[in-house]
Amino acid sequence: MHQQRERKVLLDSLRERTPASERCYMKARTILPGGLSSGARAFDPHPFYAHRGQGSRIWDIDGNEYLDCCMSFGVLILGHRHPAVMEAIKSQSERGLIFGAPHEMEIKFAQKFVQCVPCADMVLICNSGTEATMQGIRIMRAFSGKDKIAKFEGGFHGWHDYALWSHNLHPEKMGTPERPTLVPDSAGIPDAVKETMLLLPYNESAFTLIEEHACELAGVMIEPILGVGCIPVEKSFLERLRQVTRKAGVLLLFDEVVTGFRLGLGGAQEYYGVIPDLATYGKAIGGGFPIGAVGCSAEMMSEVIDGDMPISVAGTFSGNPMTLAAGNATLGFLRDNPQMYDEMAAKGDHMRSSFNEFAQQKGLPAIMTGAASLSQVHLREPPVSNPRDMLDQDHKTLHDFQLYLRYNGIFTPRIHWAVLSAAHSDEDLEWAIRAHKVSLEASIKAQAARS
Ligand code: PMP
């Protein structure tokens, strides 16, 4: 009862602060599916409607200021409205927005990209992480002459039909830890697609399955930091995956949509010292504009482009000048200021260790996982080292935790996922840590009162 009252008070106070957002949301629900352009933006009692952003801060249309720890789900690695990016898009906009013809920025961007990405001599540019994994899968199939693609349970690789399987876990449908069952994450995905997929568990059995299916398996894709749960994959696991796939004649794709240019200039490949055959990108490399990319060797790219039956490379907006102006400015700034990576990682480490020490001292069942500038809170005892571990927590309390964070002025997505940027100052970090601690105590107290 007490928790319900607490939650109602919280929801009411969030509602009272955001009347204009509530009106927008009510209107949006009548004309947009679920009122949103992406389900990931949902929030209780309603999402706030963004008005403007600057550096590490975001303001809603009611004038409330939040510390932005969403950073557009990892896009804004330099923060809102970074001067280098703003200058680049201003300059590009004065010359035209889109041409339907090649332009020099494509080459400038691609040169920076391949200089930094260990597995890439060439890069295919598209419009989103979803398009990137779609093209990555196609490249693996075309190059290998095999059809089947393996993904890991809990892995997220965008929202096309070949990716949207077993991202969300359902205890009653998910199968055993050794042989997990493929479950679609959306209505409208043909059942026949299942025949082209193989689901791997995030444990040793994955290697056996890859060997068993080697003759039909084009490639394996993995997020080097499992997005669900912000769980860094063990280095030894990735090394083993590299060895096993190479030996089995199966390609390895790192989905670096989140980790690319975020864990470091060379992304997860550099961070772990494990080089995949190809890698997919998105988010940060577009500097705030929609982008996707696939990087691979010149040999692989020429095989799928110069053969009798080339893969299709298309897209009205692919290589958009505005996107590449912002992306080129972002990659250039990151390349010229590589110390920012150590600074962001130190802040992320400090946030995780402060939170985890606090939880331990107070005897609260909570852990913040993650790596570098990416973190996520789980309300259970450690460890959280597999997507299945996340099922074992009180999701109502997790929901309360999110409401408290928002109440305390922190913007994180509905599924807690805290992303830091180069714009987060030491003061911002202390605010974020304080708010996480206060919200943890309050939500666990509410849980205790309920039981
Ligand atoms: N892969 C990963 C690892 C992602 O996290 C995402 C998006 N969160 C995607 C692919 C899809 O990217 P987009 O939303 O740009 O289509």
Short mmCIF file of C-alpha atoms and ligand atoms in Angstrom, two decimals:
data_model
loop_
_atom_site.label_atom_id
_atom_site.label_comp_id
_atom_site.label_asym_id
_atom_site.label_seq_id
_atom_site.Cartn_x
_atom_site.Cartn_y
_atom_site.Cartn_z
CA MET A 1 0.00 0.00 0.00
CA HIS A 2 2.71 2.37 1.09
CA GLN A 3 4.61 1.80 -2.14
CA GLN A 4 1.51 2.45 -4.19
CA ARG A 5 0.98 5.71 -2.35
CA GLU A 6 4.63 6.61 -2.83
CA ARG A 7 4.42 5.87 -6.51
CA LYS A 8 1.22 7.84 -6.90
CA VAL A 9 2.82 10.85 -5.19
CA LEU A 10 5.83 10.55 -7.49
CA LEU A 11 3.74 10.22 -10.62
CA ASP A 12 1.55 13.16 -9.57
CA SER A 13 4.53 15.38 -8.93
CA LEU A 14 6.12 14.46 -12.28
CA ARG A 15 2.77 15.20 -13.92
CA GLU A 16 2.42 18.55 -12.13
CA ARG A 17 5.82 19.65 -13.39
CA THR A 18 5.08 18.78 -17.01
CA PRO A 19 1.57 19.93 -18.03
CA ALA A 20 2.62 21.04 -21.51
CA SER A 21 4.31 17.67 -22.13
CA GLU A 22 1.19 15.88 -20.98
CA ARG A 23 -0.94 17.87 -23.45
CA CYS A 24 1.48 17.05 -26.28
CA TYR A 25 1.49 13.38 -25.39
CA MET A 26 -2.31 13.22 -25.31
CA LYS A 27 -2.43 14.77 -28.77
CA ALA A 28 0.39 12.57 -30.08
CA ARG A 29 -1.40 9.41 -28.96
CA THR A 30 -4.14 10.13 -31.44
CA ILE A 31 -1.83 10.49 -34.45
CA LEU A 32 1.40 8.55 -33.77
CA PRO A 33 1.61 4.83 -32.88
CA GLY A 34 1.67 4.78 -29.07
CA GLY A 35 2.20 8.54 -29.26
CA LEU A 36 5.87 8.04 -30.10
CA SER A 37 8.33 7.66 -32.97
CA SER A 38 10.31 5.13 -30.93
CA GLY A 39 8.95 2.94 -28.16
CA ALA A 40 12.25 3.36 -26.29
CA ARG A 41 11.18 6.93 -25.46
CA ALA A 42 8.15 5.88 -23.40
CA PHE A 43 8.08 6.98 -19.78
CA ASP A 44 5.59 7.21 -16.90
CA PRO A 45 3.35 9.09 -16.44
CA HIS A 46 4.27 10.42 -19.92
CA PRO A 47 7.58 11.33 -21.57
CA PHE A 48 8.72 14.93 -21.31
CA TYR A 49 8.79 16.81 -24.58
CA ALA A 50 12.26 18.16 -25.30
CA HIS A 51 12.68 21.85 -26.05
CA ARG A 52 16.44 22.34 -26.23
CA GLY A 53 19.77 20.87 -25.19
CA GLN A 54 23.14 22.37 -24.37
CA GLY A 55 26.25 20.49 -23.25
CA SER A 56 25.17 17.96 -20.62
CA ARG A 57 21.73 19.51 -20.06
CA ILE A 58 18.32 19.16 -21.65
CA TRP A 59 15.20 21.31 -21.05
CA ASP A 60 11.61 20.27 -21.58
CA ILE A 61 8.83 22.46 -22.98
CA ASP A 62 7.65 23.22 -19.43
CA GLY A 63 11.06 24.76 -18.66
CA ASN A 64 12.38 21.91 -16.45
CA GLU A 65 16.12 21.31 -16.65
CA TYR A 66 17.57 17.79 -16.50
CA LEU A 67 21.06 16.38 -16.39
CA ASP A 68 21.05 14.39 -19.62
CA CYS A 69 22.35 10.88 -18.98
CA CYS A 70 20.58 9.49 -22.05
CA MET A 71 22.50 11.54 -24.61
CA SER A 72 20.06 10.36 -27.25
CA PHE A 73 20.85 6.74 -26.41
CA GLY A 74 24.58 7.23 -26.84
CA VAL A 75 24.57 9.46 -29.92
CA LEU A 76 25.82 12.72 -28.38
CA ILE A 77 29.35 11.76 -27.38
CA LEU A 78 30.42 15.43 -27.38
CA GLY A 79 27.22 16.64 -25.69
CA HIS A 80 24.47 18.86 -27.09
CA ARG A 81 25.42 21.52 -29.62
CA HIS A 82 29.18 21.06 -29.54
CA PRO A 83 30.78 24.08 -31.29
CA ALA A 84 32.80 21.95 -33.75
CA VAL A 85 29.65 20.14 -34.88
CA MET A 86 27.49 23.26 -35.00
CA GLU A 87 30.07 25.07 -37.11
CA ALA A 88 30.33 22.12 -39.54
CA ILE A 89 26.58 21.87 -40.13
CA LYS A 90 26.21 25.63 -40.46
CA SER A 91 28.91 25.68 -43.10
CA GLN A 92 27.40 22.70 -44.95
CA SER A 93 23.87 24.11 -44.82
CA GLU A 94 25.08 27.26 -46.54
CA ARG A 95 26.13 25.13 -49.51
CA GLY A 96 23.14 22.80 -49.71
CA LEU A 97 21.44 20.05 -47.73
CA ILE A 98 21.45 17.10 -50.10
CA PHE A 99 22.56 16.67 -53.69
CA GLY A 100 21.77 13.22 -55.08
CA ALA A 101 25.40 13.28 -56.24
CA PRO A 102 28.62 12.19 -54.54
CA HIS A 103 30.38 14.89 -52.53
CA GLU A 104 33.81 15.32 -50.96
CA MET A 105 32.64 14.98 -47.37
CA GLU A 106 32.03 11.27 -48.03
CA ILE A 107 35.73 10.79 -48.64
CA LYS A 108 36.83 12.94 -45.70
CA PHE A 109 34.53 11.04 -43.36
CA ALA A 110 35.53 7.62 -44.71
CA GLN A 111 39.25 8.42 -44.38
CA LYS A 112 38.84 9.31 -40.70
CA PHE A 113 36.69 6.23 -40.14
CA VAL A 114 39.12 3.71 -41.65
CA GLN A 115 42.10 5.36 -39.93
CA CYS A 116 40.50 4.57 -36.57
CA VAL A 117 38.67 1.25 -37.07
CA PRO A 118 41.07 -1.72 -36.97
CA CYS A 119 38.96 -4.12 -39.09
CA ALA A 120 38.14 -1.58 -41.80
CA ASP A 121 39.93 -0.60 -45.00
CA MET A 122 36.60 0.41 -46.48
CA VAL A 123 33.28 1.64 -45.17
CA LEU A 124 29.73 1.39 -46.49
CA ILE A 125 27.62 4.32 -45.26
CA CYS A 126 23.87 4.07 -44.62
CA ASN A 127 21.29 5.75 -42.42
CA SER A 128 20.91 3.89 -39.13
CA GLY A 129 22.29 1.11 -37.00
CA THR A 130 19.41 -1.02 -38.23
CA GLU A 131 20.42 -0.53 -41.86
CA ALA A 132 24.03 -1.22 -40.91
CA THR A 133 23.28 -4.64 -39.42
CA MET A 134 20.97 -5.42 -42.35
CA GLN A 135 23.84 -4.69 -44.75
CA GLY A 136 26.37 -6.44 -42.48
CA ILE A 137 24.25 -9.59 -42.59
CA ARG A 138 23.94 -9.31 -46.36
CA ILE A 139 27.70 -8.91 -46.76
CA MET A 140 28.31 -12.00 -44.61
CA ARG A 141 25.87 -14.03 -46.69
CA ALA A 142 27.19 -12.79 -50.03
CA PHE A 143 30.83 -13.29 -49.05
CA SER A 144 30.41 -16.75 -47.53
CA GLY A 145 27.75 -18.14 -49.87
CA LYS A 146 25.93 -19.38 -46.74
CA ASP A 147 22.61 -18.16 -45.37
CA LYS A 148 22.42 -18.70 -41.64
CA ILE A 149 23.26 -15.94 -39.16
CA ALA A 150 23.84 -16.47 -35.45
CA LYS A 151 23.05 -13.91 -32.80
CA PHE A 152 23.32 -14.03 -29.03
CA GLU A 153 20.38 -14.23 -26.67
CA GLY A 154 19.57 -10.72 -25.37
CA GLY A 155 21.53 -9.07 -28.19
CA PHE A 156 20.01 -6.07 -29.94
CA HIS A 157 20.91 -5.36 -33.55
CA GLY A 158 18.13 -3.03 -34.69
CA TRP A 159 14.55 -3.58 -35.70
CA HIS A 160 14.57 -5.36 -39.06
CA ASP A 161 13.27 -8.93 -39.45
CA TYR A 162 16.70 -10.61 -39.26
CA ALA A 163 17.63 -8.83 -36.03
CA LEU A 164 14.55 -8.66 -33.86
CA TRP A 165 14.72 -12.04 -32.17
CA SER A 166 15.20 -12.94 -28.50
CA HIS A 167 16.23 -9.47 -27.48
CA ASN A 168 13.56 -9.45 -24.78
CA LEU A 169 13.66 -12.56 -22.62
CA HIS A 170 10.50 -14.39 -21.60
CA PRO A 171 11.20 -17.02 -18.90
CA GLU A 172 8.38 -19.29 -20.12
CA LYS A 173 9.57 -19.29 -23.75
CA MET A 174 13.34 -18.86 -23.65
CA GLY A 175 14.46 -22.50 -23.48
CA THR A 176 17.47 -23.84 -21.63
CA PRO A 177 20.67 -21.91 -20.86
CA GLU A 178 22.58 -24.23 -23.24
CA ARG A 179 20.04 -24.25 -26.11
CA PRO A 180 17.99 -21.05 -25.93
CA THR A 181 14.87 -20.75 -28.08
CA LEU A 182 14.43 -18.09 -30.77
CA VAL A 183 11.46 -15.88 -29.93
CA PRO A 184 10.39 -12.97 -32.19
CA ASP A 185 10.31 -9.54 -30.53
CA SER A 186 7.63 -8.13 -32.79
CA ALA A 187 4.43 -9.12 -34.52
CA GLY A 188 4.72 -9.27 -38.30
CA ILE A 189 8.04 -11.10 -38.56
CA PRO A 190 7.60 -14.16 -40.85
CA ASP A 191 8.15 -17.43 -39.04
CA ALA A 192 10.23 -18.55 -42.04
CA VAL A 193 12.98 -16.11 -41.00
CA LYS A 194 13.65 -18.39 -38.03
CA GLU A 195 15.13 -20.94 -40.44
CA THR A 196 17.86 -18.45 -41.32
CA MET A 197 18.79 -17.74 -37.70
CA LEU A 198 20.67 -19.50 -34.93
CA LEU A 199 20.38 -18.31 -31.34
CA LEU A 200 23.48 -18.58 -29.19
CA PRO A 201 23.58 -18.57 -25.39
CA TYR A 202 26.06 -16.25 -23.76
CA ASN A 203 28.08 -19.16 -22.33
CA GLU A 204 30.41 -21.97 -23.43
CA SER A 205 27.65 -23.82 -25.29
CA ALA A 206 27.78 -21.11 -27.95
CA PHE A 207 31.05 -22.54 -29.25
CA THR A 208 29.60 -26.03 -29.62
CA LEU A 209 26.58 -24.65 -31.50
CA ILE A 210 28.81 -22.67 -33.88
CA GLU A 211 30.87 -25.77 -34.63
CA GLU A 212 27.75 -27.88 -35.13
CA HIS A 213 26.26 -25.39 -37.61
CA ALA A 214 29.50 -24.30 -39.31
CA CYS A 215 28.63 -25.62 -42.78
CA GLU A 216 25.46 -23.50 -43.03
CA LEU A 217 26.55 -20.55 -40.86
CA ALA A 218 27.60 -17.37 -42.70
CA GLY A 219 28.46 -15.42 -39.58
CA VAL A 220 28.01 -14.66 -35.92
CA MET A 221 27.10 -11.20 -34.66
CA ILE A 222 27.68 -9.94 -31.14
CA GLU A 223 27.54 -6.69 -29.21
CA PRO A 224 30.90 -6.53 -27.39
CA ILE A 225 29.06 -4.86 -24.54
CA LEU A 226 25.70 -6.54 -24.29
CA GLY A 227 23.30 -3.62 -24.67
CA VAL A 228 20.66 -5.33 -22.60
CA GLY A 229 22.07 -4.90 -19.14
CA CYS A 230 25.19 -3.01 -20.20
CA ILE A 231 27.17 -6.17 -19.57
CA PRO A 232 30.73 -6.13 -20.91
CA VAL A 233 31.51 -9.43 -22.64
CA GLU A 234 34.54 -11.16 -21.08
CA LYS A 235 37.70 -10.59 -23.11
CA SER A 236 38.48 -14.32 -22.96
CA PHE A 237 35.00 -15.07 -24.35
CA LEU A 238 35.55 -12.76 -27.33
CA GLU A 239 39.01 -14.23 -27.92
CA ARG A 240 37.57 -17.71 -27.91
CA LEU A 241 34.73 -16.61 -30.21
CA ARG A 242 37.32 -15.22 -32.62
CA GLN A 243 39.28 -18.49 -32.58
CA VAL A 244 36.25 -20.73 -32.93
CA THR A 245 34.67 -18.74 -35.78
CA ARG A 246 37.96 -18.52 -37.66
CA LYS A 247 38.56 -22.25 -37.33
CA ALA A 248 34.98 -23.05 -38.39
CA GLY A 249 35.13 -20.77 -41.44
CA VAL A 250 32.40 -18.56 -40.00
CA LEU A 251 32.57 -14.75 -40.17
CA LEU A 252 32.52 -12.63 -37.02
CA LEU A 253 30.66 -9.31 -36.89
CA PHE A 254 30.99 -6.92 -33.97
CA ASP A 255 27.93 -4.71 -33.66
CA GLU A 256 29.63 -1.50 -32.59
CA VAL A 257 26.59 0.74 -33.02
CA VAL A 258 26.96 1.67 -29.34
CA THR A 259 30.64 0.93 -28.66
CA GLY A 260 32.09 2.35 -31.89
CA PHE A 261 34.08 5.56 -31.25
CA ARG A 262 32.74 5.40 -27.67
CA LEU A 263 35.02 2.93 -25.91
CA GLY A 264 37.88 4.57 -27.76
CA LEU A 265 38.66 5.66 -31.31
CA GLY A 266 39.01 2.01 -32.30
CA GLY A 267 35.84 1.02 -30.41
CA ALA A 268 35.48 -2.40 -28.82
CA GLN A 269 37.98 -3.99 -31.22
CA GLU A 270 40.73 -1.83 -29.81
CA TYR A 271 39.40 -2.00 -26.24
CA TYR A 272 39.44 -5.81 -26.25
CA GLY A 273 42.23 -6.36 -28.76
CA VAL A 274 40.01 -8.73 -30.75
CA ILE A 275 39.51 -7.93 -34.43
CA PRO A 276 36.32 -9.11 -36.13
CA ASP A 277 35.89 -9.62 -39.89
CA LEU A 278 33.44 -6.76 -40.09
CA ALA A 279 31.72 -4.29 -37.80
CA THR A 280 28.58 -2.19 -37.82
CA TYR A 281 28.29 1.41 -36.62
CA GLY A 282 25.71 4.12 -35.97
CA LYS A 283 24.88 6.57 -33.17
CA ALA A 284 27.99 8.64 -32.29
CA ILE A 285 29.56 8.70 -35.76
CA GLY A 286 26.74 10.86 -37.19
CA GLY A 287 27.30 13.70 -34.71
CA GLY A 288 23.54 13.88 -34.02
CA PHE A 289 22.24 13.02 -37.50
CA PRO A 290 20.94 9.62 -38.66
CA ILE A 291 23.76 7.33 -39.78
CA GLY A 292 24.85 3.73 -40.06
CA ALA A 293 28.05 2.18 -41.41
CA VAL A 294 29.67 -1.18 -42.07
CA GLY A 295 33.45 -1.45 -41.98
CA CYS A 296 35.41 -4.39 -43.36
CA SER A 297 38.55 -5.30 -45.31
CA ALA A 298 39.04 -4.13 -48.89
CA GLU A 299 39.15 -7.79 -49.90
CA MET A 300 35.76 -8.54 -48.41
CA MET A 301 34.18 -5.37 -49.79
CA SER A 302 35.51 -5.91 -53.29
CA GLU A 303 34.35 -9.53 -53.27
CA VAL A 304 30.74 -8.48 -52.56
CA ILE A 305 30.80 -5.39 -54.78
CA ASP A 306 32.87 -6.41 -57.81
CA GLY A 307 31.55 -9.94 -58.34
CA ASP A 308 29.01 -11.09 -60.96
CA MET A 309 26.19 -10.48 -58.50
CA PRO A 310 27.11 -7.47 -56.32
CA ILE A 311 25.27 -6.58 -53.14
CA SER A 312 22.97 -3.60 -53.45
CA VAL A 313 24.33 -0.34 -52.03
CA ALA A 314 21.56 2.23 -52.04
CA GLY A 315 19.59 4.77 -50.04
CA THR A 316 18.30 8.22 -51.01
CA PHE A 317 19.76 9.62 -47.81
CA SER A 318 22.88 7.44 -47.55
CA GLY A 319 25.96 9.63 -47.21
CA ASN A 320 23.80 12.66 -46.50
CA PRO A 321 26.00 15.80 -46.59
CA MET A 322 24.61 17.23 -43.34
CA THR A 323 25.13 13.92 -41.57
CA LEU A 324 28.66 13.56 -42.83
CA ALA A 325 29.52 17.17 -42.00
CA ALA A 326 28.44 16.54 -38.39
CA GLY A 327 30.03 13.07 -38.38
CA ASN A 328 33.28 14.28 -39.86
CA ALA A 329 33.49 17.09 -37.28
CA THR A 330 32.79 14.61 -34.47
CA LEU A 331 35.35 12.04 -35.61
CA GLY A 332 37.88 14.81 -36.20
CA PHE A 333 37.35 16.26 -32.73
CA LEU A 334 37.61 12.85 -31.09
CA ARG A 335 40.75 12.00 -33.05
CA ASP A 336 42.40 15.30 -32.09
CA ASN A 337 41.40 15.02 -28.42
CA PRO A 338 41.87 11.33 -27.56
CA GLN A 339 42.42 12.15 -23.86
CA MET A 340 38.63 12.59 -23.68
CA TYR A 341 38.26 8.82 -23.74
CA ASP A 342 40.30 8.38 -20.55
CA GLU A 343 38.38 11.19 -18.90
CA MET A 344 34.98 9.73 -19.83
CA ALA A 345 36.07 6.25 -18.73
CA ALA A 346 37.38 7.59 -15.39
CA LYS A 347 34.02 9.29 -14.79
CA GLY A 348 32.13 6.10 -15.65
CA ASP A 349 34.39 4.06 -13.34
CA HIS A 350 33.92 6.56 -10.53
CA MET A 351 30.14 6.51 -10.95
CA ARG A 352 29.99 2.70 -10.89
CA SER A 353 32.36 2.27 -7.95
CA SER A 354 30.64 5.01 -5.88
CA PHE A 355 27.22 3.49 -6.50
CA ASN A 356 28.34 -0.08 -5.90
CA GLU A 357 30.24 0.79 -2.68
CA PHE A 358 27.19 2.66 -1.43
CA ALA A 359 24.89 -0.29 -2.14
CA GLN A 360 27.29 -2.64 -0.42
CA GLN A 361 27.75 -0.44 2.66
CA LYS A 362 24.01 -0.02 3.06
CA GLY A 363 23.33 -3.69 2.35
CA LEU A 364 21.07 -2.84 -0.60
CA PRO A 365 20.62 -5.39 -3.40
CA ALA A 366 21.89 -3.35 -6.34
CA ILE A 367 24.71 -3.22 -8.83
CA MET A 368 25.72 -0.82 -11.57
CA THR A 369 27.32 -2.67 -14.48
CA GLY A 370 29.00 -1.24 -17.56
CA ALA A 371 32.27 -0.08 -19.03
CA ALA A 372 33.79 3.30 -19.83
CA SER A 373 30.98 5.85 -20.29
CA LEU A 374 28.12 3.28 -20.34
CA SER A 375 26.37 2.08 -17.18
CA GLN A 376 23.20 0.35 -16.06
CA VAL A 377 21.63 -0.30 -12.66
CA HIS A 378 20.21 -3.68 -11.66
CA LEU A 379 18.33 -4.15 -8.42
CA ARG A 380 19.70 -7.49 -7.36
CA GLU A 381 22.81 -8.92 -5.77
CA PRO A 382 25.83 -9.15 -8.07
CA PRO A 383 26.91 -10.61 -10.35
CA VAL A 384 24.95 -9.63 -13.44
CA SER A 385 27.01 -11.29 -16.14
CA ASN A 386 24.39 -12.77 -18.45
CA PRO A 387 21.14 -11.29 -19.86
CA ARG A 388 19.22 -14.00 -17.98
CA ASP A 389 20.52 -12.63 -14.65
CA MET A 390 18.42 -9.53 -15.22
CA LEU A 391 15.17 -11.46 -14.94
CA ASP A 392 15.85 -12.05 -11.27
CA GLN A 393 15.02 -8.62 -9.87
CA ASP A 394 11.98 -6.71 -8.70
CA HIS A 395 10.86 -4.85 -11.80
CA LYS A 396 8.35 -2.72 -9.89
CA THR A 397 11.13 -1.40 -7.69
CA LEU A 398 13.26 -0.79 -10.76
CA HIS A 399 10.38 1.23 -12.17
CA ASP A 400 10.20 3.27 -8.93
CA PHE A 401 13.96 3.81 -9.12
CA GLN A 402 13.50 5.33 -12.57
CA LEU A 403 10.73 7.60 -11.35
CA TYR A 404 12.90 8.79 -8.46
CA LEU A 405 15.80 9.49 -10.80
CA ARG A 406 13.56 11.60 -13.01
CA TYR A 407 12.14 13.30 -9.90
CA ASN A 408 15.74 14.11 -8.92
CA GLY A 409 16.38 15.75 -12.28
CA ILE A 410 18.21 12.96 -14.12
CA PHE A 411 17.17 12.02 -17.64
CA THR A 412 17.81 8.34 -18.30
CA PRO A 413 15.75 6.15 -20.61
CA ARG A 414 12.97 3.98 -19.21
CA ILE A 415 15.29 0.99 -19.12
CA HIS A 416 18.03 2.48 -17.00
CA TRP A 417 20.99 3.09 -19.25
CA ALA A 418 23.25 5.93 -18.16
CA VAL A 419 25.46 7.40 -20.85
CA LEU A 420 28.12 10.01 -20.15
CA SER A 421 29.57 12.38 -22.72
CA ALA A 422 32.61 14.61 -22.98
CA ALA A 423 30.33 17.45 -21.85
CA HIS A 424 29.67 15.96 -18.39
CA SER A 425 31.67 17.92 -15.81
CA ASP A 426 32.87 16.68 -12.42
CA GLU A 427 29.96 18.58 -10.83
CA ASP A 428 27.52 16.86 -13.20
CA LEU A 429 28.98 13.52 -12.23
CA GLU A 430 28.58 14.21 -8.51
CA TRP A 431 24.96 15.23 -9.14
CA ALA A 432 24.35 12.00 -11.07
CA ILE A 433 25.95 9.87 -8.34
CA ARG A 434 24.02 11.60 -5.55
CA ALA A 435 20.74 11.20 -7.43
CA HIS A 436 21.40 7.52 -8.08
CA LYS A 437 22.12 6.88 -4.40
CA VAL A 438 19.07 8.79 -3.15
CA SER A 439 16.83 7.12 -5.72
CA LEU A 440 18.15 3.70 -4.81
CA GLU A 441 17.47 4.17 -1.11
CA ALA A 442 14.01 5.60 -1.72
CA SER A 443 12.91 2.86 -4.09
CA ILE A 444 14.18 0.05 -1.86
CA LYS A 445 12.53 1.66 1.15
CA ALA A 446 9.25 1.74 -0.76
CA GLN A 447 9.69 -1.91 -1.65
CA ALA A 448 10.31 -2.84 2.00
CA ALA A 449 7.21 -0.92 3.09
CA ARG A 450 5.15 -2.84 0.55
CA SER A 451 6.21 -6.30 1.68
N1 PMP B 1 22.75 -2.28 -32.85
C1 PMP B 1 22.87 -1.90 -31.56
C2 PMP B 1 23.90 -2.57 -30.71
C3 PMP B 1 22.05 -0.90 -31.03
O1 PMP B 1 22.16 -0.55 -29.75
C4 PMP B 1 21.10 -0.27 -31.87
C5 PMP B 1 20.20 0.83 -31.37
N2 PMP B 1 20.07 1.00 -30.04
C6 PMP B 1 21.02 -0.70 -33.21
C7 PMP B 1 21.85 -1.70 -33.67
C8 PMP B 1 20.02 -0.06 -34.13
O2 PMP B 1 20.41 1.25 -34.40
P1 PMP B 1 19.33 2.33 -34.90
O3 PMP B 1 18.45 2.63 -33.74
O4 PMP B 1 20.17 3.49 -35.34
O5 PMP B 1 18.59 1.72 -36.03
#
